[in-house]
Every structure is written in C-alpha cells, then in structure tokens.
C-alpha positions in Angstrom: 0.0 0.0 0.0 2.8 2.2 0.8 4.4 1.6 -2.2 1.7 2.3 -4.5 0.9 5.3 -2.6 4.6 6.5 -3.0 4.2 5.7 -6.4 1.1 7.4 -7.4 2.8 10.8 -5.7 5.6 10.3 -7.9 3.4 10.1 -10.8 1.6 13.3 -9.9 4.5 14.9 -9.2 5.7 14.2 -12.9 2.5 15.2 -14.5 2.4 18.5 -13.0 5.9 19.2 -13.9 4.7 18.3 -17.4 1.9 20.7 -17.1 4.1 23.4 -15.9 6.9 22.7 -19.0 3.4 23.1 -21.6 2.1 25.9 -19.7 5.8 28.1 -19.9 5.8 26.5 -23.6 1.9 28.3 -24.7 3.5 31.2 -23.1 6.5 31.7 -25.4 4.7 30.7 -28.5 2.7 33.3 -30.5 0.9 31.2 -32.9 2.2 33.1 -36.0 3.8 29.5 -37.1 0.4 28.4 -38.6 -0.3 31.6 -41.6 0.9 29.3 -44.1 -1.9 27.1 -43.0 -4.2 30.0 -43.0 -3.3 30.6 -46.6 -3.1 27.4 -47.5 -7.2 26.8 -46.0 -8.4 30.1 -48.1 -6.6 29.2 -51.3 -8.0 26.2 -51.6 -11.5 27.1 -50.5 -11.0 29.7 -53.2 -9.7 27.6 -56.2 -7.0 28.3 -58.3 -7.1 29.6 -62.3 -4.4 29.2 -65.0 -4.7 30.4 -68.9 -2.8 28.8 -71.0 -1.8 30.1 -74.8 -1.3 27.2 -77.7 0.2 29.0 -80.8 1.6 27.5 -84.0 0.4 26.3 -87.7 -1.9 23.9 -87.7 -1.2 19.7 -88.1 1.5 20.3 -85.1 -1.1 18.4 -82.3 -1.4 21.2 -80.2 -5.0 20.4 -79.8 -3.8 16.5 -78.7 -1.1 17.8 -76.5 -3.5 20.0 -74.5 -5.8 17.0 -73.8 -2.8 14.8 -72.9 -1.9 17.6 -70.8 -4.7 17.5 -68.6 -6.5 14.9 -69.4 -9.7 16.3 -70.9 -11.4 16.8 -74.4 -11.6 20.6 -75.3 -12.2 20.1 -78.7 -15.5 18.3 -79.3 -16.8 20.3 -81.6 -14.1 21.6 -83.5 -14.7 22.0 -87.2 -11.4 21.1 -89.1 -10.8 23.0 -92.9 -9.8 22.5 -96.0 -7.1 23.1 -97.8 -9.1 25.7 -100.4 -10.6 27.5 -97.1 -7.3 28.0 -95.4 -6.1 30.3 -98.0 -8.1 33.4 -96.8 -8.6 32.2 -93.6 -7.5 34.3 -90.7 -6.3 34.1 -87.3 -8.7 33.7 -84.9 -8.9 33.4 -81.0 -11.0 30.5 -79.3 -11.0 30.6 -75.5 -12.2 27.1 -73.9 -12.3 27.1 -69.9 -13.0 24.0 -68.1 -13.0 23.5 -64.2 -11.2 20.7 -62.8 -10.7 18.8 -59.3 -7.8 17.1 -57.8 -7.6 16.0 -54.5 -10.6 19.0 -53.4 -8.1 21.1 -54.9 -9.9 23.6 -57.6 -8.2 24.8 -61.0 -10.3 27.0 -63.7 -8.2 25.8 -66.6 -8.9 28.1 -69.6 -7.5 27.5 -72.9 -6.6 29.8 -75.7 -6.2 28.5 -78.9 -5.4 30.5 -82.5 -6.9 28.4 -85.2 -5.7 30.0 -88.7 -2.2 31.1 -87.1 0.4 30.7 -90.4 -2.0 28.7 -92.9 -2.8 31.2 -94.9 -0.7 32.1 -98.2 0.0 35.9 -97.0 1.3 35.8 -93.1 2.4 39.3 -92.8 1.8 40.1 -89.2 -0.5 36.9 -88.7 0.9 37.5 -85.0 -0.9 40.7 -84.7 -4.5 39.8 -83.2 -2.7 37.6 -80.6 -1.1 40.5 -79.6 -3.9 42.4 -79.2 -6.1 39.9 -77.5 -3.1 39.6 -74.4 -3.4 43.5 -74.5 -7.4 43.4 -74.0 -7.0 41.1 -71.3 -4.3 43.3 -69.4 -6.2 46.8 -70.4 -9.7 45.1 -68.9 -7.6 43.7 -65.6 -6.1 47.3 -65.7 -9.8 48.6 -65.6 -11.2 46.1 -63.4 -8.4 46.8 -60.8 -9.0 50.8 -61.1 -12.8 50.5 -60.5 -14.7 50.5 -57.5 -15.5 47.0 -56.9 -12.1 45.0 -56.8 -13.2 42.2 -54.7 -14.0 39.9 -57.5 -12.0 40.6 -60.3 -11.6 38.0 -62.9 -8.4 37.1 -63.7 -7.9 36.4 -67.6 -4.7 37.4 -68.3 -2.5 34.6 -70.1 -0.4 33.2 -68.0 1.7 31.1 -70.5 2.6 30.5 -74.3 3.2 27.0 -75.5 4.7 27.9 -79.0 4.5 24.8 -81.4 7.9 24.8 -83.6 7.8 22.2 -86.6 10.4 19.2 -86.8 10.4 20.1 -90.3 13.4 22.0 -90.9 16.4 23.2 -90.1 15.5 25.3 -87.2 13.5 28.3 -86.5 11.5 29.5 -89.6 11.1 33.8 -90.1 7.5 33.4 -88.9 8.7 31.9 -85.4 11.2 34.2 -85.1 8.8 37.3 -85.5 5.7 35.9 -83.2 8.1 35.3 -80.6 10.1 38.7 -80.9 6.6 40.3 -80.8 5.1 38.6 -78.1 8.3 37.8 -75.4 7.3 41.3 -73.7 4.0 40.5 -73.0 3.8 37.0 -72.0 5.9 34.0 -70.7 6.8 31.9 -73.9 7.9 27.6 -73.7 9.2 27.0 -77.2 7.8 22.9 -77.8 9.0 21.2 -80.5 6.4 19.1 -81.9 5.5 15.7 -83.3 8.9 14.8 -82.1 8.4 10.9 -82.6 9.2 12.0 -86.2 12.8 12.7 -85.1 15.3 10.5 -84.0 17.0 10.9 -80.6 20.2 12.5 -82.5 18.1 14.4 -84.8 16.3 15.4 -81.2 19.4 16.7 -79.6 20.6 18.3 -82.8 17.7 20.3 -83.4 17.6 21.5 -79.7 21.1 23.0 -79.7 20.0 24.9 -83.0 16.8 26.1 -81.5 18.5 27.5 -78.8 21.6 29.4 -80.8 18.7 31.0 -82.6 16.8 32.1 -79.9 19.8 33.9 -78.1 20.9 34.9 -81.7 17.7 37.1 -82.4 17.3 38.4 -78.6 14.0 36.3 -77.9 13.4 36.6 -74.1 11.8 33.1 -73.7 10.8 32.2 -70.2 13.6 31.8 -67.9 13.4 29.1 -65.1 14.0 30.6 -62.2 17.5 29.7 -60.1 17.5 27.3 -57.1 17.8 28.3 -53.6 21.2 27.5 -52.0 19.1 25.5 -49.4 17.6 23.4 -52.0 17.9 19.6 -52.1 20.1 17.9 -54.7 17.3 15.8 -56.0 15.2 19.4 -57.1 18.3 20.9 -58.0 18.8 17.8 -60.8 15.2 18.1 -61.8 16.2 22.1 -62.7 19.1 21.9 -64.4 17.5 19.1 -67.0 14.3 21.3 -67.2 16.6 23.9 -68.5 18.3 21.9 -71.0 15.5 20.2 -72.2 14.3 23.7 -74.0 12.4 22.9 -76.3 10.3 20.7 -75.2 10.4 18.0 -77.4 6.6 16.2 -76.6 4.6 14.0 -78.5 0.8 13.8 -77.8 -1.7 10.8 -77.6 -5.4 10.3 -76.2 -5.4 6.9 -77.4 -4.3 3.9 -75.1 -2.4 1.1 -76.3 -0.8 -2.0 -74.9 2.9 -2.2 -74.2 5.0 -4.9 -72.3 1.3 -6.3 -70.7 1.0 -2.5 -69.5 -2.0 -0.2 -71.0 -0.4 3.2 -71.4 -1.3 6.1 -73.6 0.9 6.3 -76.7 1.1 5.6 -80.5 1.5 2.1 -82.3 3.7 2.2 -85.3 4.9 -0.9 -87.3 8.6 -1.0 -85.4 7.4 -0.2 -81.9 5.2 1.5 -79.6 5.8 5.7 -78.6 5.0 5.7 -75.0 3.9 9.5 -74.4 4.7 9.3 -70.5 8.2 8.1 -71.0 10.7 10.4 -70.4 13.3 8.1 -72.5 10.9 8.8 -75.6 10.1 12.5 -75.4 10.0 15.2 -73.1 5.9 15.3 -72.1 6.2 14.7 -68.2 8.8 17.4 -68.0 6.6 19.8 -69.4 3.2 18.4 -67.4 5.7 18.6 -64.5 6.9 22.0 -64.9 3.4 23.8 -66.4 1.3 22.2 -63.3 3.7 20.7 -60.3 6.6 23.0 -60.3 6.1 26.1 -61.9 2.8 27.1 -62.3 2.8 29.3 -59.7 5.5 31.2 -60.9 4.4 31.4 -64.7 1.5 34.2 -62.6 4.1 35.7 -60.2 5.9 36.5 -63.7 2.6 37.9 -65.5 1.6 40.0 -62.6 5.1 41.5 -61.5 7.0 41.7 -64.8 4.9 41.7 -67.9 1.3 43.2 -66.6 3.4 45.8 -64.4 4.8 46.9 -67.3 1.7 47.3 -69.4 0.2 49.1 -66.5 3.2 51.7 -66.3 2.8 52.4 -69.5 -0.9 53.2 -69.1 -0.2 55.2 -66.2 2.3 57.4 -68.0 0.2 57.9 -71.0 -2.6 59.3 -68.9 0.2 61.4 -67.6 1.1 62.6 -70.6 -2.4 63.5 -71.4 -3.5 65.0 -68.3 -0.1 67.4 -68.1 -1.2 68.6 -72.1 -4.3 68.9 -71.1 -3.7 71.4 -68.4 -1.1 73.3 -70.5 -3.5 73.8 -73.0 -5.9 75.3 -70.2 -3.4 77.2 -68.9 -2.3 79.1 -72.4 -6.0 79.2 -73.4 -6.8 81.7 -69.8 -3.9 83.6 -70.6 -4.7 86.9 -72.8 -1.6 89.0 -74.6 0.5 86.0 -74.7 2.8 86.7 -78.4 4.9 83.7 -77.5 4.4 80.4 -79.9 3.6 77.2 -78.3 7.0 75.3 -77.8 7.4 72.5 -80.2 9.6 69.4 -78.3 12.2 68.4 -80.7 12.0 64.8 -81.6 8.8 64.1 -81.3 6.5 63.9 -84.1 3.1 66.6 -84.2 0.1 64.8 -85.2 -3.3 65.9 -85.5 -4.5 66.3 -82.3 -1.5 69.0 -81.5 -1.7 70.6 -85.1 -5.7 71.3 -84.0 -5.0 72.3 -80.3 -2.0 74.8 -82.0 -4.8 76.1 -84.4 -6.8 76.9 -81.8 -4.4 78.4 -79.6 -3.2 81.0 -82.5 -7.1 81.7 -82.9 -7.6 82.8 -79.2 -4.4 85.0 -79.2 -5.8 86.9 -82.6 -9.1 87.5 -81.0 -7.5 88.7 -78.3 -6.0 91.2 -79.8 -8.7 92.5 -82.2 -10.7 94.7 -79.0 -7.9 97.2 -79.4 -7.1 97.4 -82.5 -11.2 98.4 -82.9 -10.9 100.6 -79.9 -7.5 102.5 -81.4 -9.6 102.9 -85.2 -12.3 104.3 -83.5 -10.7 106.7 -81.2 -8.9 108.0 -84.5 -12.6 108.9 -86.0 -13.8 110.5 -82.9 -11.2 113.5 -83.8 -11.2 113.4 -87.2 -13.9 116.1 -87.4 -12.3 118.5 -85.3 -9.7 118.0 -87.7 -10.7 118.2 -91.0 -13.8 120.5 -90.3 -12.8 122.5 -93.1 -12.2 120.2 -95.6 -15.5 119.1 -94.9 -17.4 122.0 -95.6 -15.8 122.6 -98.8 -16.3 118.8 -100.4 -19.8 119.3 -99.3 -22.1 117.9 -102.1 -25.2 120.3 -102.7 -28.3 119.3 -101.1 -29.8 119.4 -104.7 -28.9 116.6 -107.1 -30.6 117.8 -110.0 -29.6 121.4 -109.7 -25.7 120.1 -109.5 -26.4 118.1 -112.7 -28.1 121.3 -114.3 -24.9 123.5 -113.3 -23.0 121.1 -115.3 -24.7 121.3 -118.6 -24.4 125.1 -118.5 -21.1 124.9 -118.2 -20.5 122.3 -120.8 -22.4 124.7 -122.9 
C-alpha cells in the first residue's frame, strides 16, 4: 500500500511538472507559425485559375497535347478545314475554360487557342490579333483593378505561351522568329517542339542545340526558369538543371491507349514499336506536365503579374500622364490673354493631328484677343477726325440738290 501510494505521488508529481513545461511552452509561443496554414485553408477554398496560350500552324497536335496535358477533351466540336478554305482564312482566337478537381483542390483551366495562325498564303503580321487579345486582357484587368468593386475581379490574363515549332526544318523559320520577338514582352513563352516521334533521338538533340543558338541569336526573351535556392535539395536541383536543358520541349501527344509490355499506357503504335507518351526516355511530355502544373505554375502568374502586366500598366499610367499634363497646359495658355509667344514645339517628337488642332486653336484665341484694341484705337482716331478736317468738310460738301448740281453742269459744258 505504501508503495503504491509512494508511487502514485511520484506520478503526480511528474505530470504537473509536465503541465508546468506546456504551460511556460503556450507562453513563449505566438501562434504566428500556422499563416501558411491560414493561406493554404483560403486558397484552396478559393480555387486556383491558369490560362494557357497554344500557338503555331496547324497539323503540329497542339490540340492532342492539350488534352494529354490534362487529361480532358476541349475540342469536341471543332470544325477542321480544308485546304481551299485556309487560304483566306484568318487568325482567330477561341477561348475554352473547363474547371477541374484534384484532391478537393480547384483549378479553372482556360485555354486559348489560335486556329488560322500561319496557314494562310500571306502571313504578314499573322501575329498581330494575338497580340492584341493579351493586350485586351491586361487593359480590362487594368480597368477592373481601377474600378470601384475590386473584390471579384476576374483574372484572364494569359499566364503562359506553348509555342509549337515544326520538326520540319532546319531550325527556327522567319515566322517563329517574329511571333516570338513580338510577343516575349507581353507573356511567358515555352518554345515545344512538336511531333517529335518524327525525329530521331540525334536528330532530337541536334535540333535543340539549334533552336536554342537561334533564340539567343535574335534576342527572344523566352521564359527563364527561375535559379535554385542554395538551401535546396540535390534531388530538385537535378530536376532544374535538365528542365533547362530540355528547352524545347520535345513532346509527342496521344489520347489513345495502347498495350505495351502487358501494360495499358497512352501512346502511339507504329509498325517498329510502340511511342509511350509518359516516358521520359521517348520525349519530353512529363517534363513539361511537370513544370506547367507541379513546379512552376505558380511562378508562370508571379511573372505575369510582376514583370509583364506591371509593365503594361506603367505604360498606361504614363500615357494618362502625358495627357493629363497637355491637357492642363492647354488650359493654362487658353486663360492667358496678350501672350505673343508660340507654343513650344519638343524636338523629336513627331506633331500629329490632335497637336496641329490644339495649336490652331491656340493662335485663334491669341488673334481674338488682340482684335478689341485694335477696334478701340480705329475708332478713337474717327472721334477726332472732325475736329480736324472741319474745313475740308465744308468745302467737299455735295449740294443738297442733285438735279440742280447736274443742271450746273450742262451750262457749263455749254
């Protein structure tokens, strides 16, 4: 009894020095340790969006790839053309957004695609209304974001550019290196080179060094993966390093399933053997799955946001500058009266119409503000002309009589 009464002291004794340890332990800690678990809760309560560009001629399998990507059909109803229609056909943007669910995690996938894009016999600046449609979406974010309701603001901005090179070739052609030179400001590009099961491995490697010496050759500011942290693990720093040297892409696309080694896998079935789309020894389609949705997804948006949309936006914000500082100049000569000085003219910088008018108008406003007193000094000068010239007057008076005057004048004739 003794001994169990001894022992059940002890006990107490060791669970309120426990107590006391957690007690001094909730004092010390603030709590501040769990935010990333705040964040992490409202994210994905939120859900998660990602637009995606697909650009190149068509016959490349961008369409294929997409659905391979993320394992969905986009392209039910697509209406395929022929040959006589492509010729005046032009480049058109389809947007297809489809919501998808991993895990009770939420993504609004949209996809843009630009049917038309280099099939017509006359390309000239076929890169244009892509251009313009990542504008729209960056000028209507712009407004969204200046407006009075910014709580739910739609996102549409693209986020990426898978541009489809063909493995027919000998490298980049002119019309990949314009849509890329025209677009690398605006939006993150992935140069993919496609239908590479038409390649062999050499041919693969060759055509990647090539691709690359181009791109640095013309200044194309593709998207850059960004470095590793120095506290990184090996393993992740591997996975970076080939990411980076497997630009482009070289992927080859598949919705079909097909038998291999007793396996079911998604691939192609030719004559000599089977292409086995998620096998990195045959191309390079789990890299890019890996680094569009796993690793670097989130950055492809910090990129968008920080570098190419904050750029767009300081653009529109010094515009509006522009205008607003002209504006009140004008104003500003306009209330002035007496000025003679000419409007200064910036050298360098071209007039167009909208200054030639505002310059018009400004001369006009000076002349009639000088016209009161040059009315007011031509009148004084008749108010004393009388006093002057009262003499004169009286003898180049006419008679009152016009008939007599006329009579005078016969007699004198006569």
């Amino acid at each position: 009894m003794e001994n169990s009464s001894s022992n059940n002291r002890f006990r107490s004794t060791v669970f309120n020095h426990d107590d006391e340890v957690r007690n001094d332990q909730d004092k010390e800690y603030v709590g501040f340790a769990t935010l990333p678990n705040q964040v992490h809760r409202k994210s994905v309560k939120k859900g998660f969006d990602f637009t995606l560009m697909v650009a190149g001629e068509s016959g490349l399998g961008k369409s294929t790839l997409v659905n391979s990507l993320f394992l969905t059909d986009l392209y039910k109803d697509r209406k395929l053309l022929n040959a006589e229609e492509r010729i005046t056909q032009t480049v058109e943007i389809t947007k297809h957004t489809v919501d998808i669910e991993e895990k009770g995690v939420k993504l609004k996938l949209t996809i843009v695609d630009t049917p038309g894009f280099g099939d017509a016999v006359n390309n000239t600046e076929c890169w244009k209304s892509v251009a313009d449609y990542i504008d729209q979406q960056f000028e209507q974010y712009f407004r969204d974001e200046s407006g009075l309701n910014r709580k739910n603001i739609q996102d549409n901005r693209v986020h990426c550019c898978l541009y489809f090179i063909s493995p027919f070739g000998h490298g980049l052609r002119p019309l990949d290196v314009e849509f890329m030179k025209a677009l690398h400001e605006k939006v993150n590009i992935v140069p993919v080179l496609a239908k590479a099961d038409t390649l062999t491995p050499s041919e693969v490697k060759k055509k990647k060094i090539k691709i690359r010496e181009e791109i640095e050759q013309y200044g194309i500011k593709i998207y850059q993966f960004p470095d590793c942290d120095s506290d990184e693990d090996e393993e992740f720093k591997q996975q970076d390093l080939e990411l980076k040297e497997s630009i482009p892409f070289a992927v080859i696309g598949s919705n079909t399933v097909v038998e291999a080694k007793g396996k079911r896998v998604r691939g192609r079935l030719y004559p000599w053997g089977i292409v086995e789309v998620e096998n990195s020894a045959h191309c390079d389609f789990v890299k890019l799955r890996n680094m569009l949705v796993r690793t670097h997804m989130q950055d492809l948006k910090d990129v968008t946001r920080e570098t190419h949309y904050e750029n767009y936006r300081a653009q529109c914000i010094q515009s509006m500058t522009r205008m607003v500082v002209k504006e009140r100049n004008r104003n500003k000569l306009t209330r002035e009266s007496g000025t003679d000085f000419p409007i200064p003219v910036v050298s360098g910088v071209t007039d167009n119409e909208t200054e030639k008018l505002i310059r018009e108008k400004d001369e006009e406003v000076r002349h009639a503000n000088h016209e009161p007193e040059s009315h007011y000094q031509h009148d004084h000068d008749h108010e004393h002309e009388p006093e002057h010239n009262t003499d004169h007057n009286e003898c180049s008076e006419s008679p009152a009589n016009p008939e007599t005057h006329s009579d005078q004048l016969v007699d004198e004739a006569l």
